[in-house]
Short mmCIF file of C-alpha atoms in Angstrom, two decimals:
data_model
loop_
_atom_site.label_atom_id
_atom_site.label_comp_id
_atom_site.label_asym_id
_atom_site.label_seq_id
_atom_site.Cartn_x
_atom_site.Cartn_y
_atom_site.Cartn_z
CA MET A 190 7.20 -13.87 1.54
CA LYS A 191 7.82 -16.57 -0.55
CA GLU A 192 5.28 -18.45 1.29
CA PHE A 193 2.52 -16.49 2.03
CA LEU A 194 2.36 -14.74 -1.83
CA GLY A 195 3.13 -17.44 -3.36
CA GLU A 196 6.32 -18.70 -5.82
CA ASN A 197 5.69 -16.77 -8.70
CA TYR A 198 4.35 -12.94 -7.19
CA VAL A 199 8.35 -12.53 -5.38
CA HIS A 200 12.07 -12.34 -6.71
CA CYS A 201 14.88 -12.61 -4.08
CA GLY A 202 17.04 -11.31 -6.29
CA GLU A 203 20.88 -11.60 -5.82
CA VAL A 204 23.75 -10.05 -3.98
CA VAL A 205 26.30 -8.39 -5.21
CA GLN A 206 28.68 -5.69 -4.96
CA LEU A 207 29.78 -2.69 -5.97
CA PRO A 208 32.29 -0.54 -5.99
CA LEU A 209 31.77 2.78 -3.52
CA ASP A 210 33.03 5.37 -6.27
CA PHE A 211 29.88 3.70 -8.62
CA VAL A 212 27.49 3.31 -5.54
CA LYS A 213 28.37 7.44 -5.60
CA GLN A 214 28.43 8.30 -8.44
CA LEU A 215 24.88 6.73 -9.42
CA CYS A 216 24.21 8.92 -6.28
CA LEU A 217 24.27 12.01 -7.87
CA LYS A 218 23.21 10.72 -11.26
CA ILE A 219 19.45 10.38 -10.54
CA GLN A 220 19.25 12.71 -7.02
CA CYS A 221 17.93 15.39 -10.15
CA GLU A 222 15.70 13.09 -11.57
CA ARG A 223 14.09 12.57 -8.08
CA PRO A 224 10.81 14.81 -6.64
CA GLU A 225 11.29 17.30 -4.70
CA SER A 226 8.76 15.55 -1.73
CA ARG A 227 11.62 12.05 -2.09
CA CYS A 228 15.08 13.91 -2.26
CA ASP A 229 15.03 13.61 2.14
CA LYS A 230 16.00 9.84 1.56
CA ASP A 231 19.16 8.73 -0.08
CA LEU A 232 21.21 5.49 -1.05
CA ASP A 233 23.53 3.71 0.97
CA THR A 234 26.49 4.89 -0.52
CA LEU A 235 28.60 3.05 2.30
CA SER A 236 27.39 -1.08 2.07
CA GLY A 237 29.26 -1.57 -1.33
CA TYR A 238 26.34 -4.60 -1.98
CA ALA A 239 23.53 -4.05 -3.98
CA LEU A 240 20.43 -6.60 -4.65
CA CYS A 241 20.09 -7.14 -8.38
CA LEU A 242 16.83 -7.64 -8.93
CA PRO A 243 14.87 -8.74 -12.34
CA ASN A 244 13.43 -5.34 -15.04
CA LEU A 245 9.56 -5.79 -12.85
CA ALA A 246 8.82 -3.16 -15.50
CA ARG A 247 8.37 -6.23 -18.06
CA LEU A 248 7.24 -9.64 -18.17
CA GLN A 249 7.70 -11.91 -15.96
CA THR A 250 5.57 -15.33 -16.97
CA TYR A 251 7.02 -15.92 -20.33
CA ARG A 252 8.87 -14.90 -23.12
CA PHE A 253 7.44 -12.16 -25.17
CA ALA A 254 9.52 -10.32 -28.34
CA GLU A 255 11.36 -7.70 -27.26
CA HIS A 256 9.62 -4.97 -29.15
CA ARG A 257 6.45 -5.55 -27.54
CA PRO A 258 5.12 -2.44 -26.22
CA ILE A 259 5.22 -2.63 -22.04
CA LEU A 260 3.28 -1.36 -19.60
CA CYS A 261 3.32 -1.24 -16.19
CA VAL A 262 1.20 -0.11 -13.08
CA GLU A 263 3.43 0.68 -9.35
CA ILE A 264 0.83 0.84 -6.06
CA LYS A 265 2.09 1.33 -2.41
CA PRO A 266 -1.21 0.12 -1.52
CA LYS A 267 -0.68 0.67 2.09
CA CYS A 268 -2.28 -0.98 4.79
CA GLY A 269 -5.39 -2.84 4.06
CA PHE A 270 -7.59 -2.84 7.93
CA ILE A 271 -8.47 -0.42 10.72
CA PRO A 272 -6.89 -1.99 14.09
CA PHE A 273 -8.68 -4.98 15.52
CA SER A 274 -6.70 -5.02 19.38
CA SER A 275 -8.39 -4.59 22.76
CA ASP A 276 -4.47 -2.25 22.74
CA VAL A 277 -5.57 0.55 21.09
CA THR A 278 -6.04 3.52 23.52
CA HIS A 279 -7.77 6.22 20.91
CA GLU A 280 -11.46 5.02 19.55
CA MET A 281 -10.65 6.88 16.45
CA LYS A 282 -7.82 4.63 15.68
CA HIS A 283 -10.98 1.90 14.91
CA LYS A 284 -12.77 4.04 13.32
CA VAL A 285 -10.66 6.14 10.51
CA CYS A 286 -7.36 4.19 8.61
CA ARG A 287 -3.68 4.61 10.11
CA TYR A 288 -3.36 6.19 6.13
CA CYS A 289 -6.09 8.12 5.46
CA MET A 290 -4.64 9.93 9.63
CA HIS A 291 -0.54 10.55 8.48
CA GLN A 292 -2.73 12.06 5.38
CA HIS A 293 -3.71 14.85 7.17
CA LEU A 294 0.10 15.41 9.30
CA LYS A 295 1.44 14.77 6.29
CA VAL A 296 0.59 18.01 4.72
CA ALA A 297 0.98 19.56 7.71
CA THR A 298 4.69 19.24 8.05
CA GLY A 299 4.80 20.04 3.64
CA LYS A 300 5.74 16.67 2.90
CA TRP A 301 2.50 16.63 0.67
CA LYS A 302 0.18 19.13 -1.56
CA GLN A 303 -3.43 18.31 -0.48
CA ILE A 304 -4.66 15.48 1.14
CA SER A 305 -5.34 12.73 -1.01
CA LYS A 306 -9.31 10.36 -1.65
CA TYR A 307 -7.29 7.25 -1.70
CA CYS A 308 -8.66 4.96 1.55
CA PRO A 309 -6.47 1.61 1.22
CA LEU A 310 -9.70 0.38 2.66
CA ASP A 311 -11.23 1.07 -0.50
CA LEU A 312 -9.42 -1.08 -2.31
CA TYR A 313 -8.49 -3.78 0.21
CA SER A 314 -13.13 -4.26 -0.25
CA GLY A 315 -13.07 -6.72 -2.91
CA ASN A 316 -15.88 -4.40 -4.23
CA LYS A 317 -16.09 -3.03 -7.49
CA GLN A 318 -17.15 0.33 -7.03
CA ARG A 319 -15.19 0.69 -4.23
CA MET A 320 -11.88 0.11 -5.88
CA TYR A 321 -12.43 2.22 -8.71
CA PHE A 322 -12.92 5.47 -6.60
CA ALA A 323 -9.53 4.39 -5.11
CA LEU A 324 -7.59 4.11 -7.88
CA LYS A 325 -9.45 7.02 -9.71
CA SER A 326 -8.30 8.37 -6.32
CA LEU A 327 -4.66 7.26 -6.37
CA LEU A 328 -4.59 8.85 -10.39
CA GLN A 329 -5.85 12.45 -8.58
CA GLU A 330 -3.11 12.28 -6.17
CA ALA A 331 -0.48 10.08 -7.07
CA GLN A 332 1.88 11.39 -3.96
CA ASN A 333 4.46 7.67 -3.25
CA ASN A 334 1.91 5.31 -4.20
CA LEU A 335 1.23 5.25 -7.58
CA LYS A 336 3.83 5.15 -10.95
CA ILE A 337 2.88 4.33 -14.75
CA PHE A 338 5.82 3.18 -17.17
CA LYS A 339 5.85 2.94 -20.38
CA ASN A 340 8.95 0.56 -22.18
CA GLY A 341 10.63 0.88 -18.86
CA GLU A 342 10.26 4.80 -18.84
CA LEU A 343 8.54 6.86 -15.61
CA ILE A 344 5.06 7.87 -18.01
CA TYR A 345 3.53 9.55 -14.18
CA GLY A 346 3.59 9.66 -10.97
CA CYS A 347 5.19 11.81 -8.03
CA LYS A 348 5.54 15.06 -9.90
CA ASP A 349 5.49 18.58 -7.58
CA ALA A 350 3.92 20.71 -9.45
CA ARG A 351 1.80 19.46 -11.82
CA SER A 352 -2.21 20.37 -11.98
CA PRO A 353 -3.62 16.46 -12.85
CA VAL A 354 -5.65 17.90 -15.65
CA ALA A 355 -2.75 18.67 -16.87
CA ASP A 356 -1.02 14.80 -16.07
CA TRP A 357 -4.29 13.04 -16.84
CA SER A 358 -4.32 14.00 -21.24
CA GLU A 359 -0.81 13.62 -21.19
CA LEU A 360 -0.97 10.00 -19.75
CA ALA A 361 -3.73 9.90 -22.05
CA HIS A 362 -1.91 10.54 -24.46
CA HIS A 363 0.04 8.20 -23.60
CA LEU A 364 -2.18 5.29 -22.54
CA LYS A 365 -4.28 5.30 -25.81
CA PRO A 366 -2.68 3.04 -28.09
CA PHE A 367 -2.55 -0.06 -25.81
CA PHE A 368 -6.48 0.23 -25.14
CA PHE A 369 -8.18 1.53 -28.66
CA PRO A 370 -5.05 0.60 -30.70
CA SER A 371 -7.27 0.42 -34.09
CA ASN A 372 -10.14 3.78 -32.65
CA GLY A 373 -9.30 7.33 -33.84
CA LEU A 374 -10.94 8.03 -30.06
CA ALA A 375 -11.30 11.80 -30.24
CA SER A 376 -8.24 13.95 -27.92
CA GLY A 377 -10.01 15.83 -25.14
CA PRO A 378 -12.00 15.27 -22.00
CA HIS A 379 -13.90 12.33 -23.82
CA CYS A 380 -11.17 10.66 -24.76
CA THR A 381 -9.05 11.36 -21.73
CA ARG A 382 -11.80 9.70 -19.26
CA ALA A 383 -12.43 6.89 -21.83
CA VAL A 384 -8.31 5.87 -21.22
CA ILE A 385 -8.92 6.64 -17.57
CA ARG A 386 -11.54 4.60 -17.13
CA GLU A 387 -10.05 0.61 -19.22
CA LEU A 388 -6.54 1.22 -17.54
CA VAL A 389 -8.61 1.38 -13.70
CA ARG A 390 -11.10 -1.81 -15.01
CA VAL A 391 -8.34 -3.85 -15.61
CA ILE A 392 -6.21 -2.74 -13.22
CA THR A 393 -9.09 -3.85 -10.91
CA ARG A 394 -10.07 -6.87 -13.16
CA VAL A 395 -5.43 -8.18 -12.62
CA LEU A 396 -5.22 -6.79 -8.83
CA LEU A 397 -8.78 -9.74 -8.28
CA SER A 398 -7.37 -12.50 -10.19
CA GLY A 399 -5.76 -15.28 -8.47
CA SER A 400 -2.29 -15.98 -11.79
CA ASP A 401 -0.18 -17.90 -9.34
CA LYS A 402 -0.04 -21.22 -10.19
CA GLY A 403 3.08 -22.43 -6.98
CA ARG A 404 2.13 -23.30 -3.33
CA ALA A 405 1.69 -20.07 -1.44
CA GLY A 406 1.23 -20.78 2.67
CA THR A 407 -2.06 -19.38 3.97
CA LEU A 408 -2.80 -18.50 7.26
CA ARG A 409 -4.57 -20.64 9.68
CA SER A 410 -8.09 -17.91 11.31
CA GLY A 411 -7.34 -15.77 14.40
CA PRO A 412 -8.53 -13.64 15.90
CA GLY A 413 -9.57 -10.14 14.04
CA LEU A 414 -8.65 -11.71 10.55
CA ARG A 415 -12.19 -10.87 9.09
CA GLY A 416 -12.96 -8.88 6.30
CA PRO A 417 -11.45 -5.11 6.42
CA PRO A 418 -14.91 -2.40 7.13
CA VAL A 419 -15.36 1.32 5.91
CA CYS A 420 -12.78 3.91 7.31
CA GLU A 421 -14.86 6.43 8.28
CA ALA A 422 -12.78 9.23 6.44
CA SER A 423 -12.78 7.91 2.86
CA PRO A 424 -14.89 10.06 0.99
CA PHE A 425 -16.23 7.47 -1.05
CA SER A 426 -17.83 6.38 2.09
CA ARG A 427 -18.37 10.23 3.19
CA SER A 428 -20.44 9.95 -0.35
CA LEU A 429 -22.53 6.60 1.03
CA ARG A 430 -23.86 8.08 3.30
CA CYS A 431 -24.32 11.46 2.24
CA GLN A 432 -27.48 8.63 0.12
CA GLY A 433 -28.55 7.39 3.22
CA LYS A 434 -26.68 4.57 3.28
CA ASN A 435 -24.50 2.84 5.83
CA THR A 436 -21.78 0.85 4.39
CA PRO A 437 -22.06 -0.18 0.15
CA GLU A 438 -22.62 -3.98 -1.00
CA ARG A 439 -19.51 -6.02 0.53
CA SER A 440 -18.26 -8.20 -2.01
CA GLY A 441 -15.04 -9.69 -0.33
CA LEU A 442 -11.67 -10.92 -1.98
CA PRO A 443 -10.94 -13.68 -4.08
CA LYS A 444 -8.63 -15.83 -1.83
CA GLY A 445 -6.34 -16.54 -5.06
CA CYS A 446 -5.37 -12.97 -5.40
CA LEU A 447 -2.59 -10.84 -3.93
CA LEU A 448 -4.48 -8.17 -2.84
CA TYR A 449 -6.29 -10.81 -0.37
CA LYS A 450 -2.16 -12.96 0.21
CA THR A 451 -1.09 -9.54 1.10
CA LEU A 452 -4.25 -7.91 3.52
CA GLN A 453 -3.83 -11.40 6.45
CA VAL A 454 0.36 -10.99 5.81
CA GLN A 455 -1.40 -7.35 6.90
CA MET A 456 -2.69 -8.99 9.54
CA LEU A 457 0.03 -10.54 11.38
CA ASP A 458 -0.60 -7.30 13.54
CA LEU A 459 -2.32 -9.39 15.97
CA LEU A 460 -1.78 -5.65 18.77
CA ASP A 461 -1.38 -2.82 16.94
CA ILE A 462 2.34 -1.33 17.84
CA GLU A 463 0.31 -0.13 21.58
CA GLY A 464 0.30 -3.17 22.03
CA LEU A 465 3.00 -4.65 20.22
CA TYR A 466 5.06 -1.86 22.34
CA PRO A 467 5.64 -2.73 25.76
CA LEU A 468 6.45 -6.67 24.19
CA TYR A 469 9.53 -5.21 22.31
CA ARG A 470 10.74 -3.57 25.90
CA ARG A 471 10.24 -6.94 27.31
CA VAL A 472 12.51 -8.85 24.32
CA GLU A 473 15.18 -5.22 25.04
CA ARG A 474 14.89 -6.08 28.99
CA TYR A 475 16.87 -9.22 28.15
CA LEU A 476 18.63 -8.36 25.60
CA GLU A 477 20.36 -6.35 27.68
CA GLU A 478 21.27 -9.17 30.33
CA PHE A 479 21.83 -11.31 27.70
CA PRO A 480 22.73 -9.76 25.10
CA GLU A 481 25.01 -13.11 23.40
CA GLU A 482 20.76 -14.04 23.27
CA ARG A 483 20.34 -12.55 20.22
CA LYS A 484 22.24 -14.85 17.46
CA THR A 485 19.68 -17.49 19.07
CA LEU A 486 16.59 -15.77 18.93
CA GLN A 487 17.35 -14.77 16.00
CA ILE A 488 17.14 -11.17 15.84
CA ASP A 489 18.80 -10.66 12.37
CA GLY A 490 17.91 -14.12 10.42
CA PRO A 491 18.33 -15.91 9.36
CA TYR A 492 14.48 -16.51 8.11
CA ASP A 493 14.77 -19.95 7.77
CA GLU A 494 11.37 -22.63 8.25
CA ALA A 495 11.49 -21.89 12.01
CA PHE A 496 10.95 -18.78 11.61
CA TYR A 497 7.90 -18.92 8.81
CA GLN A 498 6.51 -21.79 11.51
CA ARG A 499 6.47 -19.18 13.96
CA LEU A 500 5.03 -16.78 12.32
CA LEU A 501 1.67 -19.45 12.18
CA ASP A 502 1.51 -18.90 16.41
CA LEU A 503 -1.62 -16.28 16.29
CA SER A 504 -2.88 -16.27 19.90
CA THR A 505 -2.80 -13.00 21.40
CA GLU A 506 -2.60 -14.66 25.36
CA ASP A 507 0.59 -13.14 27.13
CA ASP A 508 1.70 -15.03 28.76
CA GLY A 509 4.50 -13.26 30.03
CA THR A 510 7.35 -15.13 28.29
CA VAL A 511 10.54 -13.53 26.54
CA ALA A 512 9.20 -16.43 23.51
CA PHE A 513 5.67 -15.69 23.31
CA ALA A 514 6.57 -11.69 22.77
CA LEU A 515 9.60 -11.82 20.23
CA THR A 516 6.41 -14.07 18.54
CA LYS A 517 4.99 -10.97 18.38
CA VAL A 518 7.34 -8.49 17.22
CA GLN A 519 8.66 -11.32 14.50
CA GLN A 520 4.93 -10.93 13.89
CA TYR A 521 4.63 -7.60 13.51
CA ARG A 522 8.40 -7.33 11.46
CA VAL A 523 6.69 -9.04 8.64
CA ALA A 524 3.18 -7.12 8.27
CA MET A 525 4.98 -3.36 8.78
CA THR A 526 6.93 -4.93 5.68
CA ALA A 527 3.37 -6.14 3.38
CA LYS A 528 2.39 -2.97 4.75
CA ASP A 529 4.76 -0.90 2.66
CA CYS A 530 5.42 -3.82 -0.34
CA SER A 531 4.90 -2.44 -3.90
CA ILE A 532 3.13 -4.39 -6.32
CA MET A 533 4.52 -4.32 -10.00
CA ILE A 534 1.80 -5.25 -12.57
CA ALA A 535 3.20 -5.75 -16.15
CA LEU A 536 1.18 -5.50 -18.85
CA SER A 537 1.45 -6.18 -22.85
CA PRO A 538 -1.23 -6.03 -25.56
CA CYS A 539 -2.15 -9.68 -27.24
CA LEU A 540 -1.66 -9.81 -31.22
CA GLN A 541 -4.58 -10.65 -32.92
CA ASP A 542 -3.40 -14.64 -33.62
CA ALA A 543 -1.91 -15.39 -30.45
CA SER A 544 -3.23 -18.01 -28.56
CA SER A 545 -3.46 -18.36 -24.38
CA ASP A 546 -1.86 -21.14 -24.33
CA GLN A 547 -0.46 -20.80 -20.02
CA ARG A 548 -0.32 -16.70 -20.69
CA PRO A 549 -2.61 -14.81 -18.45
CA ILE A 550 -4.70 -12.80 -19.92
CA VAL A 551 -6.82 -10.15 -18.66
CA PRO A 552 -9.71 -8.54 -20.94
CA SER A 553 -10.10 -5.07 -21.73
CA SER A 554 -12.59 -2.89 -23.81
CA ARG A 555 -11.22 -3.40 -26.71
CA SER A 556 -8.47 -5.47 -26.80
CA ARG A 557 -6.18 -7.95 -25.06
CA PHE A 558 -3.82 -7.76 -21.99
CA ALA A 559 -0.77 -10.59 -21.26
CA PHE A 560 -0.20 -9.28 -17.17
CA SER A 561 2.19 -10.27 -14.46
CA VAL A 562 2.94 -9.40 -11.35
CA SER A 563 5.46 -9.19 -8.91
CA VAL A 564 6.02 -7.59 -5.55
CA LEU A 565 8.91 -5.47 -4.49
CA ASP A 566 10.04 -4.25 -1.30
CA LEU A 567 9.67 -7.39 0.65
CA ASP A 568 12.86 -7.01 3.16
CA LEU A 569 12.09 -6.85 6.72
CA LYS A 570 11.63 -3.60 8.03
CA PRO A 571 14.25 -3.43 11.19
CA TYR A 572 13.46 -4.41 14.48
CA GLU A 573 14.86 -1.38 15.80
CA SER A 574 12.51 0.51 13.39
CA ILE A 575 9.66 -0.57 16.91
CA PRO A 576 10.18 2.55 19.12
CA HIS A 577 10.11 4.91 16.33
CA GLN A 578 7.02 3.67 15.04
CA TYR A 579 5.41 3.79 19.03
CA LYS A 580 5.96 7.28 18.72
CA LEU A 581 4.78 7.99 14.92
CA ASP A 582 1.32 6.48 15.95
CA GLY A 583 0.71 8.50 18.47
CA LYS A 584 2.11 11.62 16.56
CA ILE A 585 0.20 10.67 14.08
CA VAL A 586 -3.13 10.10 15.82
CA ASN A 587 -2.79 12.50 18.50
CA TYR A 588 -2.78 15.64 15.31
CA TYR A 589 -5.36 14.08 13.90
CA LEU A 590 -7.26 14.27 17.30
CA LYS A 591 -6.81 17.81 17.32
CA THR A 592 -7.19 19.48 14.31
CA VAL A 593 -9.37 17.09 12.48
CA HIS A 594 -11.75 16.10 15.08
CA ALA A 595 -11.52 19.40 16.75
CA LYS A 596 -12.09 21.20 13.45
CA ASP A 597 -15.26 18.90 12.81
CA ALA A 598 -16.24 19.71 16.97
CA THR A 599 -16.59 23.33 16.15
CA VAL A 600 -17.99 23.41 13.34
CA MET A 601 -21.10 21.49 15.11
CA SER A 602 -20.63 23.94 17.70
CA THR A 603 -20.87 27.20 15.86
CA ARG A 604 -23.98 25.99 14.47
CA PHE A 605 -25.08 25.80 17.29
CA LYS A 606 -24.49 29.11 18.87
CA GLU A 607 -25.45 30.43 15.20
CA SER A 608 -29.00 28.79 16.08
CA GLU A 609 -29.77 29.82 19.92
CA ASP A 610 -28.51 34.91 18.59
CA CYS A 611 -31.48 33.65 15.61
CA THR A 612 -34.75 36.09 15.55
CA LEU A 613 -37.88 33.95 14.23
CA VAL A 614 -39.88 36.50 12.41
CA LEU A 615 -43.30 35.96 11.38
CA HIS A 616 -45.18 38.33 8.36
CA LYS A 617 -48.96 38.46 7.47
CA VAL A 618 -50.13 36.22 4.43
#
């Protein structure tokens, strides 16, 4: 991932051994802090190993005074493109993104209480208007896709039973000293809106910045490696259609920014899970016949230079070999990792007399912030998870087609029926 995303963004960490009793105690200790919607997942209390990483809620780019306040925004942007593969069997997948479809299934199964207005394609668009809309939507319905920390302590994020209005008011109270340090900005809805607006502007500027000076691998242009179109389910897109516009002004992401690099890695999913699953089965059949080849094929690593070089093969013409199938399977695993990673943006107000020297700086209306950006959750998605992804994909699409799409069709049908039953009465004037 360092090769794709750049040295400064990726922290490899160090594997450390832990006593099993410590892990069990830790698991019990944090359980009461977790929202109910996240309690379906648990720590692995039996492996005895953990990954020790730097505190990414802190600035990573330079030494700083510990007493300086630090704000950290964690965003899990999810998949930023609509499948372009000809292997896709449901036309709806070419129109509506995976995230927006999955929202309906998650609400139906009780995972979340309401559907988020956030659409990843808006965030990845590079269009500031769409990015503002996406980030505000995340703030309104954070789910597990946005968290905000102040000096390492969670102040905003995945909560089960709070109103967005109350949450925003409390968040604005925390953020006001960061964005309006010498201003007696009154409290109330106007203050809250002003503070949230400043936060969204700063996050957008950071996401569009190219702050990594290190070497980063660039994928060659291949089939489908193009900017994301508009998702039909995005409320932003619907509002444009109401205004008689089909698409917003196209901006595109700067090539040096992290979102652009992340999207490139995500688009290693060249065939979609529908085209990928038969290739996975081909590899499986080969391994059933030659189980000793699992190590040679690097299914479980090492993820070295040779592994990385294979990922750069963007061909989609199947020659029927196990080698082709394996390359596409490994690309899919890396793409899925990029679709599920988290971006950590750490911000600290600059002192008035501080010189910018080598520190990346982002301005806001009344202050300036030193910042660092890191990427988290980059452990490669398991080879064994592919059958689950295939089944889940079918479940998401089928539910969306049966409920949302069918509901739209019913509404149209009802309108025609009502028009047939109408009687037009004419009166003399």
